Structure formats: structure tokens, C-alpha cells
Amino acid sequence: MIVLDFLKSEFKSHNLELTPKSNGREGVDFIIGTKEIYLKYIDLDTTQRSIKVTKQDLGELKDNLFIALILIIDKEPKVVYLIPSKDLLQADNNIFVENNVSLMPSLSNWEIKVFSNTIPELTKYSLENMVDKLNS
């Protein structure tokens, strides 16, 4: 899968080794030391401008859990954002939205919006800017 190869290559360029998570809780695709990585991608070549992560899949938001969000532009993965899961709690900003579905809690989710006006805000989550958090 091209997205997976891109993710591994980007992490490797920062001397970070992704270890696939083969068992354990849902919502964790990789491990780096004690940090857990949940992988999502968004294809900006389509009309897709947000991605939803079900709360059930992601599980409890915690300090060592990150969402790796890959942007696909011109049919190629181009950017990796590494979002600390607890930042999703900032659901009143332009990027993160909390969608609670009271009648069917399994459908409740966190939504991450990607628009041209949110890219500057997302930059703080670029992999280069988040490497220290993974190494701490």
C-alpha cells in the first residue's frame, strides 16, 4: 500500500522506527517505543474534506496515543500530520469536531477537517514539528 510505504519512509527519515501492532486494543496500528499510532488518510483529490474516527475505534484519549493523518494530493501521499489524541478535545476550533450520537453511541466520532484555511493550523502537527513528542 502506497500510503503505508510513505508513512514508514517519513518516519524513517526522522530516525523513527514504526513497529506494526499485531495484537491488543483496537485503534492502534503502530507503536514507537511507548507511543501508539492510529493511521488515517484523507484523499484531497476527491470532495472529501474531513475524516471521521469513531470513538469506539480510537478508544480512550491519552497522552501516548497519536493519530497519523496522511494527506493525499495529486494521487500521492504528500504530508503526515501527527495529532495527539487529547488535542481532539479542542472540539470548538476549526479543525476538530466532536460528533456525539446519543441514540447509537457506537456511531459517535471525532471529525478532523482539512480545508485550505485549516492547513496553517495543522502545520503545528506536521511530523517535523512532532518528532520531539515521539522521542520524549
CSV table of N, CA, C and O in Angstrom, one decimal:
chain,number,residue,atom,x,y,z
A,1,MET,N,0.8,-1.2,0.0
A,1,MET,CA,0.0,0.0,0.0
A,1,MET,C,0.9,1.2,0.0
A,1,MET,O,1.8,1.4,0.8
A,2,ILE,N,0.6,2.1,-0.9
A,2,ILE,CA,1.5,3.3,-1.1
A,2,ILE,C,1.4,4.2,0.1
A,2,ILE,O,2.5,4.8,0.5
A,3,VAL,N,0.3,4.4,0.8
A,3,VAL,CA,0.2,5.2,2.0
A,3,VAL,C,1.1,4.7,3.1
A,3,VAL,O,1.8,5.4,3.8
A,4,LEU,N,1.1,3.4,3.3
A,4,LEU,CA,1.9,2.8,4.3
A,4,LEU,C,3.3,2.9,4.1
A,4,LEU,O,4.1,3.2,5.0
A,5,ASP,N,3.8,2.7,2.8
A,5,ASP,CA,5.2,2.9,2.5
A,5,ASP,C,5.6,4.3,2.7
A,5,ASP,O,6.7,4.6,3.2
A,6,PHE,N,4.7,5.3,2.4
A,6,PHE,CA,5.0,6.7,2.6
A,6,PHE,C,5.2,7.0,4.1
A,6,PHE,O,6.1,7.7,4.5
A,7,LEU,N,4.3,6.5,4.9
A,7,LEU,CA,4.3,6.7,6.3
A,7,LEU,C,5.6,6.2,6.9
A,7,LEU,O,6.3,6.9,7.6
A,8,LYS,N,6.0,5.0,6.5
A,8,LYS,CA,7.2,4.4,7.1
A,8,LYS,C,8.4,5.2,6.6
A,8,LYS,O,9.4,5.4,7.4
A,9,SER,N,8.5,5.6,5.4
A,9,SER,CA,9.6,6.4,4.8
A,9,SER,C,9.7,7.7,5.6
A,9,SER,O,10.8,8.1,5.9
A,10,GLU,N,8.6,8.4,5.8
A,10,GLU,CA,8.6,9.7,6.5
A,10,GLU,C,9.1,9.5,7.9
A,10,GLU,O,10.0,10.3,8.4
A,11,PHE,N,8.7,8.5,8.6
A,11,PHE,CA,9.1,8.2,10.0
A,11,PHE,C,10.6,7.9,10.0
A,11,PHE,O,11.4,8.3,10.8
A,12,LYS,N,11.0,7.0,9.0
A,12,LYS,CA,12.4,6.6,8.9
A,12,LYS,C,13.3,7.8,8.7
A,12,LYS,O,14.4,7.9,9.2
A,13,SER,N,12.9,8.8,7.9
A,13,SER,CA,13.7,10.0,7.7
A,13,SER,C,13.9,10.8,8.9
A,13,SER,O,14.8,11.6,9.0
A,14,HIS,N,13.2,10.6,10.0
A,14,HIS,CA,13.3,11.2,11.3
A,14,HIS,C,13.9,10.2,12.3
A,14,HIS,O,13.8,10.4,13.5
A,15,ASN,N,14.5,9.1,11.8
A,15,ASN,CA,15.1,8.1,12.6
A,15,ASN,C,14.1,7.5,13.6
A,15,ASN,O,14.4,7.2,14.8
A,16,LEU,N,12.8,7.3,13.2
A,16,LEU,CA,11.8,6.7,14.0
A,16,LEU,C,11.4,5.4,13.3
A,16,LEU,O,11.1,5.4,12.1
A,17,GLU,N,11.4,4.3,14.1
A,17,GLU,CA,11.0,3.0,13.5
A,17,GLU,C,9.6,2.7,14.0
A,17,GLU,O,9.3,2.6,15.1
A,18,LEU,N,8.7,2.5,13.0
A,18,LEU,CA,7.4,2.1,13.2
A,18,LEU,C,7.3,0.6,13.4
A,18,LEU,O,7.8,-0.2,12.6
A,19,THR,N,6.7,0.1,14.5
A,19,THR,CA,6.5,-1.3,14.7
A,19,THR,C,5.0,-1.6,14.6
A,19,THR,O,4.2,-1.0,15.3
A,20,PRO,N,4.7,-2.5,13.6
A,20,PRO,CA,3.2,-2.8,13.5
A,20,PRO,C,2.7,-3.4,14.7
A,20,PRO,O,3.3,-4.2,15.4
A,21,LYS,N,1.5,-3.0,15.1
A,21,LYS,CA,0.8,-3.5,16.3
A,21,LYS,C,0.0,-4.7,15.8
A,21,LYS,O,-1.0,-4.6,15.0
A,22,SER,N,0.4,-5.9,16.2
A,22,SER,CA,-0.3,-7.1,15.7
A,22,SER,C,-1.4,-7.6,16.6
A,22,SER,O,-2.3,-8.3,16.2
A,23,ASN,N,-1.4,-7.2,17.9
A,23,ASN,CA,-2.5,-7.6,18.8
A,23,ASN,C,-2.7,-6.4,19.8
A,23,ASN,O,-2.1,-5.4,19.7
A,24,GLY,N,-3.7,-6.6,20.6
A,24,GLY,CA,-4.0,-5.6,21.6
A,24,GLY,C,-5.2,-4.9,21.2
A,24,GLY,O,-6.1,-5.3,20.5
A,25,ARG,N,-5.3,-3.7,21.7
A,25,ARG,CA,-6.6,-2.9,21.6
A,25,ARG,C,-6.8,-2.4,20.2
A,25,ARG,O,-5.9,-2.2,19.4
A,26,GLU,N,-8.0,-2.2,19.8
A,26,GLU,CA,-8.4,-1.6,18.5
A,26,GLU,C,-7.9,-0.2,18.4
A,26,GLU,O,-7.6,0.4,19.4
A,27,GLY,N,-7.7,0.3,17.2
A,27,GLY,CA,-7.4,1.7,17.1
A,27,GLY,C,-5.9,2.0,17.1
A,27,GLY,O,-5.5,3.1,17.0
A,28,VAL,N,-5.1,1.0,17.3
A,28,VAL,CA,-3.6,1.2,17.3
A,28,VAL,C,-3.0,0.4,16.2
A,28,VAL,O,-3.2,-0.8,16.1
A,29,ASP,N,-2.4,1.1,15.2
A,29,ASP,CA,-1.8,0.4,14.1
A,29,ASP,C,-0.3,0.2,14.2
A,29,ASP,O,0.2,-0.8,13.8
A,30,PHE,N,0.3,1.1,14.9
A,30,PHE,CA,1.8,1.1,15.1
A,30,PHE,C,2.2,1.5,16.5
A,30,PHE,O,1.4,2.2,17.2
A,31,ILE,N,3.4,1.1,16.8
A,31,ILE,CA,4.0,1.6,18.1
A,31,ILE,C,5.4,2.1,17.8
A,31,ILE,O,6.1,1.6,17.0
A,32,ILE,N,5.7,3.2,18.5
A,32,ILE,CA,7.1,3.7,18.5
A,32,ILE,C,7.4,3.9,20.0
A,32,ILE,O,6.9,4.7,20.7
A,33,GLY,N,8.2,3.0,20.5
A,33,GLY,CA,8.5,2.9,22.0
A,33,GLY,C,7.2,2.7,22.7
A,33,GLY,O,6.6,1.7,22.6
A,34,THR,N,6.8,3.7,23.6
A,34,THR,CA,5.6,3.6,24.3
A,34,THR,C,4.5,4.4,23.7
A,34,THR,O,3.4,4.4,24.2
A,35,LYS,N,4.7,5.0,22.5
A,35,LYS,CA,3.7,5.8,21.8
A,35,LYS,C,2.9,4.9,20.9
A,35,LYS,O,3.4,4.0,20.2
A,36,GLU,N,1.6,5.1,20.8
A,36,GLU,CA,0.7,4.4,19.9
A,36,GLU,C,0.3,5.3,18.8
A,36,GLU,O,-0.1,6.4,19.0
A,37,ILE,N,0.2,4.7,17.6
A,37,ILE,CA,-0.1,5.5,16.4
A,37,ILE,C,-1.3,4.8,15.7
A,37,ILE,O,-1.3,3.6,15.4
A,38,TYR,N,-2.3,5.7,15.5
A,38,TYR,CA,-3.6,5.2,14.8
A,38,TYR,C,-3.5,5.9,13.4
A,38,TYR,O,-3.4,7.1,13.3
A,39,LEU,N,-3.6,5.2,12.3
A,39,LEU,CA,-3.4,5.7,11.0
A,39,LEU,C,-4.7,6.0,10.3
A,39,LEU,O,-5.6,5.2,10.3
A,40,LYS,N,-4.8,7.2,9.7
A,40,LYS,CA,-5.9,7.6,8.9
A,40,LYS,C,-5.4,8.4,7.7
A,40,LYS,O,-4.3,9.0,7.8
A,41,TYR,N,-6.1,8.4,6.6
A,41,TYR,CA,-5.7,9.2,5.5
A,41,TYR,C,-6.9,9.9,4.8
A,41,TYR,O,-8.0,9.4,5.0
A,42,ILE,N,-6.7,11.0,4.2
A,42,ILE,CA,-7.7,11.7,3.5
A,42,ILE,C,-7.3,12.1,2.1
A,42,ILE,O,-6.2,12.5,1.9
A,43,ASP,N,-8.1,11.7,1.1
A,43,ASP,CA,-7.8,12.0,-0.3
A,43,ASP,C,-8.4,13.3,-0.7
A,43,ASP,O,-9.6,13.4,-0.9
A,44,LEU,N,-7.5,14.3,-0.8
A,44,LEU,CA,-8.0,15.7,-1.1
A,44,LEU,C,-8.3,15.8,-2.6
A,44,LEU,O,-8.7,16.9,-3.0
A,45,ASP,N,-8.0,14.8,-3.4
A,45,ASP,CA,-8.3,14.9,-4.8
A,45,ASP,C,-9.8,14.7,-5.1
A,45,ASP,O,-10.3,15.0,-6.1
A,46,THR,N,-10.5,14.1,-4.1
A,46,THR,CA,-11.9,13.9,-4.2
A,46,THR,C,-12.6,15.1,-3.4
A,46,THR,O,-11.9,16.1,-3.1
A,47,THR,N,-13.8,15.0,-3.2
A,47,THR,CA,-14.6,16.0,-2.5
A,47,THR,C,-14.4,15.9,-1.0
A,47,THR,O,-14.9,16.7,-0.2
A,48,GLN,N,-13.7,14.8,-0.6
A,48,GLN,CA,-13.5,14.6,0.9
A,48,GLN,C,-12.7,15.7,1.5
A,48,GLN,O,-11.6,16.0,1.0
A,49,ARG,N,-13.2,16.3,2.5
A,49,ARG,CA,-12.5,17.4,3.2
A,49,ARG,C,-12.5,17.2,4.7
A,49,ARG,O,-12.0,18.0,5.5
A,50,SER,N,-12.9,16.0,5.2
A,50,SER,CA,-12.8,15.7,6.6
A,50,SER,C,-12.8,14.2,6.7
A,50,SER,O,-13.1,13.4,5.8
A,51,ILE,N,-12.3,13.7,7.8
A,51,ILE,CA,-12.1,12.3,8.1
A,51,ILE,C,-12.7,12.1,9.5
A,51,ILE,O,-12.6,12.9,10.4
A,52,LYS,N,-13.5,11.0,9.7
A,52,LYS,CA,-14.1,10.7,11.0
A,52,LYS,C,-13.4,9.5,11.6
A,52,LYS,O,-13.1,8.5,10.9
A,53,VAL,N,-13.2,9.6,12.8
A,53,VAL,CA,-12.6,8.5,13.6
A,53,VAL,C,-13.6,8.1,14.7
A,53,VAL,O,-13.9,9.0,15.5
A,54,THR,N,-14.1,6.9,14.6
A,54,THR,CA,-15.2,6.6,15.6
A,54,THR,C,-14.5,6.5,17.0
A,54,THR,O,-13.4,6.0,17.2
A,55,LYS,N,-15.2,7.0,18.0
A,55,LYS,CA,-14.7,7.0,19.3
A,55,LYS,C,-14.5,5.5,19.8
A,55,LYS,O,-13.5,5.3,20.5
A,56,GLN,N,-15.3,4.7,19.3
A,56,GLN,CA,-15.2,3.2,19.7
A,56,GLN,C,-13.9,2.7,19.2
A,56,GLN,O,-13.2,2.0,19.9
A,57,ASP,N,-13.5,3.0,17.9
A,57,ASP,CA,-12.2,2.5,17.4
A,57,ASP,C,-11.0,3.1,18.0
A,57,ASP,O,-10.0,2.5,18.3
A,58,LEU,N,-11.1,4.4,18.3
A,58,LEU,CA,-9.9,5.1,18.9
A,58,LEU,C,-9.7,4.8,20.3
A,58,LEU,O,-8.6,4.7,20.8
A,59,GLY,N,-10.8,4.6,21.0
A,59,GLY,CA,-10.7,4.3,22.4
A,59,GLY,C,-10.5,5.6,23.3
A,59,GLY,O,-10.7,6.7,22.8
A,60,GLU,N,-10.0,5.3,24.5
A,60,GLU,CA,-9.7,6.4,25.4
A,60,GLU,C,-8.6,7.4,24.9
A,60,GLU,O,-7.6,6.9,24.4
A,61,LEU,N,-8.8,8.7,24.9
A,61,LEU,CA,-7.8,9.6,24.5
A,61,LEU,C,-6.8,9.7,25.6
A,61,LEU,O,-7.1,9.8,26.8
A,62,LYS,N,-5.5,9.6,25.2
A,62,LYS,CA,-4.5,9.6,26.2
A,62,LYS,C,-3.2,10.2,25.7
A,62,LYS,O,-3.1,10.3,24.4
A,63,ASP,N,-2.3,10.5,26.6
A,63,ASP,CA,-1.1,11.2,26.2
A,63,ASP,C,-0.2,10.5,25.2
A,63,ASP,O,0.5,11.1,24.4
A,64,ASN,N,-0.2,9.2,25.2
A,64,ASN,CA,0.7,8.4,24.3
A,64,ASN,C,0.1,7.9,23.0
A,64,ASN,O,0.6,7.1,22.3
A,65,LEU,N,-1.2,8.4,22.8
A,65,LEU,CA,-1.9,8.0,21.6
A,65,LEU,C,-2.0,9.1,20.6
A,65,LEU,O,-2.4,10.2,20.9
A,66,PHE,N,-1.5,8.8,19.3
A,66,PHE,CA,-1.5,9.9,18.3
A,66,PHE,C,-2.2,9.4,17.0
A,66,PHE,O,-2.2,8.2,16.8
A,67,ILE,N,-2.8,10.3,16.3
A,67,ILE,CA,-3.4,10.0,15.0
A,67,ILE,C,-2.4,10.4,13.9
A,67,ILE,O,-2.1,11.6,13.9
A,68,ALA,N,-2.0,9.5,13.1
A,68,ALA,CA,-1.2,9.9,12.0
A,68,ALA,C,-2.1,10.1,10.8
A,68,ALA,O,-2.8,9.2,10.3
A,69,LEU,N,-2.2,11.4,10.4
A,69,LEU,CA,-3.1,11.7,9.3
A,69,LEU,C,-2.3,12.0,8.1
A,69,LEU,O,-1.5,13.0,8.1
A,70,ILE,N,-2.5,11.3,7.0
A,70,ILE,CA,-1.8,11.5,5.7
A,70,ILE,C,-2.7,12.1,4.7
A,70,ILE,O,-3.8,11.7,4.5
A,71,LEU,N,-2.2,13.2,4.1
A,71,LEU,CA,-3.0,13.9,3.1
A,71,LEU,C,-2.5,13.4,1.7
A,71,LEU,O,-1.3,13.3,1.4
A,72,ILE,N,-3.5,13.0,0.9
A,72,ILE,CA,-3.2,12.5,-0.4
A,72,ILE,C,-3.6,13.6,-1.4
A,72,ILE,O,-4.7,14.1,-1.4
A,73,ILE,N,-2.6,14.1,-2.2
A,73,ILE,CA,-2.8,15.2,-3.1
A,73,ILE,C,-2.2,14.8,-4.4
A,73,ILE,O,-1.1,14.2,-4.5
A,74,ASP,N,-2.9,15.0,-5.5
A,74,ASP,CA,-2.5,14.5,-6.8
A,74,ASP,C,-2.2,13.0,-6.9
A,74,ASP,O,-1.1,12.6,-7.4
A,75,LYS,N,-3.0,12.3,-6.2
A,75,LYS,CA,-2.9,10.8,-6.2
A,75,LYS,C,-1.7,10.3,-5.4
A,75,LYS,O,-1.4,9.1,-5.5
A,76,GLU,N,-1.0,11.1,-4.7
A,76,GLU,CA,0.2,10.7,-4.0
A,76,GLU,C,0.1,11.2,-2.5
A,76,GLU,O,-0.4,12.3,-2.2
A,77,PRO,N,0.5,10.3,-1.6
A,77,PRO,CA,0.6,10.8,-0.2
A,77,PRO,C,1.7,11.9,-0.1
A,77,PRO,O,2.8,11.7,-0.6
A,78,LYS,N,1.4,13.0,0.5
A,78,LYS,CA,2.3,14.2,0.5
A,78,LYS,C,2.7,14.6,1.9
A,78,LYS,O,3.8,15.1,2.0
A,79,VAL,N,1.8,14.6,2.8
A,79,VAL,CA,2.1,15.2,4.1
A,79,VAL,C,1.6,14.2,5.2
A,79,VAL,O,0.6,13.5,5.1
A,80,VAL,N,2.4,14.2,6.3
A,80,VAL,CA,2.0,13.4,7.5
A,80,VAL,C,1.8,14.4,8.7
A,80,VAL,O,2.7,15.2,9.0
A,81,TYR,N,0.6,14.4,9.2
A,81,TYR,CA,0.3,15.1,10.5
A,81,TYR,C,0.2,14.1,11.6
A,81,TYR,O,-0.4,13.1,11.4
A,82,LEU,N,0.8,14.5,12.7
A,82,LEU,CA,0.7,13.6,13.9
A,82,LEU,C,0.0,14.4,15.0
A,82,LEU,O,0.5,15.3,15.6
A,83,ILE,N,-1.2,14.0,15.2
A,83,ILE,CA,-2.1,14.7,16.1
A,83,ILE,C,-2.2,13.9,17.4
A,83,ILE,O,-2.7,12.8,17.5
A,84,PRO,N,-1.8,14.6,18.5
A,84,PRO,CA,-2.0,13.9,19.8
A,84,PRO,C,-3.5,13.7,20.1
A,84,PRO,O,-4.3,14.6,19.8
A,85,SER,N,-3.9,12.5,20.5
A,85,SER,CA,-5.3,12.2,20.6
A,85,SER,C,-6.1,13.2,21.6
A,85,SER,O,-7.2,13.6,21.3
A,86,LYS,N,-5.4,13.7,22.6
A,86,LYS,CA,-6.1,14.6,23.5
A,86,LYS,C,-6.4,15.9,22.9
A,86,LYS,O,-7.2,16.7,23.4
A,87,ASP,N,-5.7,16.3,21.8
A,87,ASP,CA,-6.0,17.5,21.1
A,87,ASP,C,-7.4,17.5,20.5
A,87,ASP,O,-7.9,18.6,20.2
A,88,LEU,N,-7.9,16.3,20.3
A,88,LEU,CA,-9.3,16.2,19.7
A,88,LEU,C,-10.3,16.9,20.7
A,88,LEU,O,-11.4,17.3,20.3
A,89,LEU,N,-9.9,17.0,22.0
A,89,LEU,CA,-10.8,17.6,22.9
A,89,LEU,C,-11.0,19.1,22.7
A,89,LEU,O,-11.9,19.7,23.2
A,90,GLN,N,-10.2,19.7,21.8
A,90,GLN,CA,-10.3,21.1,21.4
A,90,GLN,C,-11.4,21.2,20.3
A,90,GLN,O,-11.2,21.8,19.3
A,91,ALA,N,-12.5,20.6,20.6
A,91,ALA,CA,-13.5,20.4,19.5
A,91,ALA,C,-14.3,21.7,19.2
A,91,ALA,O,-15.1,21.7,18.3
A,92,ASP,N,-13.9,22.8,19.8
A,92,ASP,CA,-14.5,24.1,19.4
A,92,ASP,C,-13.7,24.9,18.4
A,92,ASP,O,-14.0,26.0,18.1
A,93,ASN,N,-12.6,24.3,17.9
A,93,ASN,CA,-11.8,25.0,16.9
A,93,ASN,C,-12.2,24.7,15.5
A,93,ASN,O,-13.2,23.9,15.2
A,94,ASN,N,-11.5,25.1,14.5
A,94,ASN,CA,-11.8,24.9,13.1
A,94,ASN,C,-11.5,23.5,12.6
A,94,ASN,O,-12.0,23.1,11.5
A,95,ILE,N,-10.7,22.8,13.3
A,95,ILE,CA,-10.2,21.5,12.8
A,95,ILE,C,-10.9,20.3,13.4
A,95,ILE,O,-11.3,19.4,12.7
A,96,PHE,N,-11.1,20.3,14.7
A,96,PHE,CA,-11.6,19.1,15.4
A,96,PHE,C,-13.1,19.3,15.7
A,96,PHE,O,-13.4,20.4,16.3
A,97,VAL,N,-13.9,18.3,15.5
A,97,VAL,CA,-15.3,18.4,15.8
A,97,VAL,C,-15.7,17.1,16.5
A,97,VAL,O,-15.3,16.0,16.0
A,98,GLU,N,-16.4,17.2,17.6
A,98,GLU,CA,-16.9,16.0,18.3
A,98,GLU,C,-18.3,15.8,17.9
A,98,GLU,O,-19.2,16.7,18.1
A,99,ASN,N,-18.6,14.6,17.4
A,99,ASN,CA,-20.0,14.3,17.0
A,99,ASN,C,-20.5,13.2,17.9
A,99,ASN,O,-20.0,12.0,17.8
A,100,ASN,N,-21.4,13.5,18.8
A,100,ASN,CA,-22.0,12.5,19.7
A,100,ASN,C,-23.3,12.1,19.2
A,100,ASN,O,-24.1,12.9,18.8
A,101,VAL,N,-23.5,10.8,19.1
A,101,VAL,CA,-24.8,10.2,18.6
A,101,VAL,C,-25.4,9.5,19.8
A,101,VAL,O,-25.1,8.3,20.1
A,102,SER,N,-26.3,10.2,20.5
A,102,SER,CA,-26.8,9.6,21.8
A,102,SER,C,-27.6,8.3,21.6
A,102,SER,O,-27.5,7.4,22.4
A,103,LEU,N,-28.4,8.2,20.5
A,103,LEU,CA,-29.2,7.0,20.3
A,103,LEU,C,-28.4,5.8,19.9
A,103,LEU,O,-28.7,4.7,20.1
A,104,MET,N,-27.2,6.1,19.2
A,104,MET,CA,-26.3,5.0,18.8
A,104,MET,C,-24.9,5.4,19.1
A,104,MET,O,-24.1,5.9,18.2
A,105,PRO,N,-24.5,5.3,20.4
A,105,PRO,CA,-23.1,5.7,20.8
A,105,PRO,C,-22.0,5.1,20.0
A,105,PRO,O,-20.9,5.7,19.8
A,106,SER,N,-22.2,4.0,19.4
A,106,SER,CA,-21.1,3.3,18.5
A,106,SER,C,-20.9,4.2,17.3
A,106,SER,O,-19.8,4.0,16.7
A,107,LEU,N,-21.8,5.1,16.9
A,107,LEU,CA,-21.6,6.0,15.8
A,107,LEU,C,-20.9,7.3,16.2
A,107,LEU,O,-20.6,8.1,15.3
A,108,SER,N,-20.7,7.6,17.5
A,108,SER,CA,-20.1,8.8,17.9
A,108,SER,C,-18.7,8.8,17.4
A,108,SER,O,-18.0,7.8,17.3
A,109,ASN,N,-18.2,10.0,17.0
A,109,ASN,CA,-16.9,10.1,16.4
A,109,ASN,C,-16.2,11.5,16.6
A,109,ASN,O,-16.9,12.4,17.1
A,110,TRP,N,-14.9,11.5,16.3
A,110,TRP,CA,-14.2,12.7,16.2
A,110,TRP,C,-14.0,13.0,14.7
A,110,TRP,O,-13.7,12.1,14.0
A,111,GLU,N,-14.2,14.2,14.3
A,111,GLU,CA,-14.0,14.6,12.9
A,111,GLU,C,-12.8,15.5,12.8
A,111,GLU,O,-12.7,16.5,13.6
A,112,ILE,N,-12.0,15.3,11.8
A,112,ILE,CA,-10.8,16.2,11.6
A,112,ILE,C,-11.1,16.8,10.2
A,112,ILE,O,-11.2,16.1,9.2
A,113,LYS,N,-11.2,18.1,10.2
A,113,LYS,CA,-11.5,18.9,8.9
A,113,LYS,C,-10.2,19.4,8.3
A,113,LYS,O,-9.3,19.9,9.0
A,114,VAL,N,-10.1,19.2,7.0
A,114,VAL,CA,-8.9,19.7,6.3
A,114,VAL,C,-9.4,20.6,5.1
A,114,VAL,O,-9.9,20.1,4.1
A,115,PHE,N,-9.2,21.9,5.3
A,115,PHE,CA,-9.5,22.9,4.3
A,115,PHE,C,-8.3,23.8,4.1
A,115,PHE,O,-7.5,23.8,4.9
A,116,SER,N,-8.3,24.5,3.0
A,116,SER,CA,-7.2,25.4,2.8
A,116,SER,C,-6.9,26.4,4.0
A,116,SER,O,-5.8,26.7,4.3
A,117,ASN,N,-8.0,26.8,4.6
A,117,ASN,CA,-7.8,27.7,5.8
A,117,ASN,C,-7.4,27.0,7.1
A,117,ASN,O,-7.0,27.7,8.0
A,118,THR,N,-7.5,25.7,7.1
A,118,THR,CA,-7.0,25.0,8.3
A,118,THR,C,-5.6,24.5,8.2
A,118,THR,O,-5.0,24.1,9.2
A,119,ILE,N,-5.1,24.5,7.0
A,119,ILE,CA,-3.7,24.0,6.8
A,119,ILE,C,-2.7,24.7,7.6
A,119,ILE,O,-1.8,24.1,8.3
A,120,PRO,N,-2.7,26.0,7.7
A,120,PRO,CA,-1.8,26.7,8.6
A,120,PRO,C,-1.9,26.3,10.1
A,120,PRO,O,-0.8,26.1,10.7
A,121,GLU,N,-3.1,26.0,10.5
A,121,GLU,CA,-3.2,25.5,11.9
A,121,GLU,C,-2.7,24.1,12.0
A,121,GLU,O,-2.2,23.7,13.1
A,122,LEU,N,-2.9,23.3,11.0
A,122,LEU,CA,-2.5,21.9,11.0
A,122,LEU,C,-0.9,21.8,11.0
A,122,LEU,O,-0.4,20.8,11.4
A,123,THR,N,-0.3,22.8,10.5
A,123,THR,CA,1.2,22.7,10.3
A,123,THR,C,1.9,22.4,11.6
A,123,THR,O,2.9,21.7,11.6
A,124,LYS,N,1.3,22.9,12.8
A,124,LYS,CA,2.0,22.5,14.0
A,124,LYS,C,2.0,21.0,14.3
A,124,LYS,O,2.8,20.6,15.1
A,125,TYR,N,1.2,20.3,13.6
A,125,TYR,CA,1.1,18.8,13.8
A,125,TYR,C,1.9,18.1,12.7
A,125,TYR,O,1.9,16.9,12.7
A,126,SER,N,2.7,18.8,11.9
A,126,SER,CA,3.5,18.1,10.8
A,126,SER,C,4.5,17.3,11.6
A,126,SER,O,4.9,17.6,12.7
A,127,LEU,N,4.9,16.2,10.9
A,127,LEU,CA,5.8,15.2,11.5
A,127,LEU,C,7.0,15.9,12.1
A,127,LEU,O,7.5,15.6,13.2
A,128,GLU,N,7.6,16.8,11.3
A,128,GLU,CA,8.8,17.5,11.7
A,128,GLU,C,8.7,18.2,13.0
A,128,GLU,O,9.6,18.3,13.8
A,129,ASN,N,7.5,18.8,13.2
A,129,ASN,CA,7.2,19.5,14.4
A,129,ASN,C,6.8,18.7,15.6
A,129,ASN,O,6.7,19.1,16.7
A,130,MET,N,6.5,17.4,15.3
A,130,MET,CA,6.1,16.5,16.4
A,130,MET,C,7.1,15.4,16.8
A,130,MET,O,6.9,14.7,17.7
A,131,VAL,N,8.2,15.4,16.1
A,131,VAL,CA,9.2,14.4,16.4
A,131,VAL,C,9.6,14.4,17.9
A,131,VAL,O,9.8,13.3,18.5
A,132,ASP,N,9.8,15.5,18.5
A,132,ASP,CA,10.2,15.6,19.9
A,132,ASP,C,9.2,14.9,20.8
A,132,ASP,O,9.6,14.3,21.8
A,133,LYS,N,7.9,15.1,20.5
A,133,LYS,CA,6.9,14.4,21.3
A,133,LYS,C,7.0,12.9,21.3
A,133,LYS,O,6.7,12.2,22.2
A,134,LEU,N,7.4,12.4,20.1
A,134,LEU,CA,7.5,11.0,20.0
A,134,LEU,C,8.8,10.4,20.7
A,134,LEU,O,8.8,9.3,21.2
A,135,ASN,N,9.8,11.3,20.8
A,135,ASN,CA,11.0,10.9,21.4
A,135,ASN,C,11.0,11.1,22.9
A,135,ASN,O,11.9,10.6,23.6
A,136,SER,N,10.0,11.8,23.4
A,136,SER,CA,10.0,12.1,24.9
A,136,SER,C,9.4,11.0,25.7
A,136,SER,O,8.7,10.1,25.2
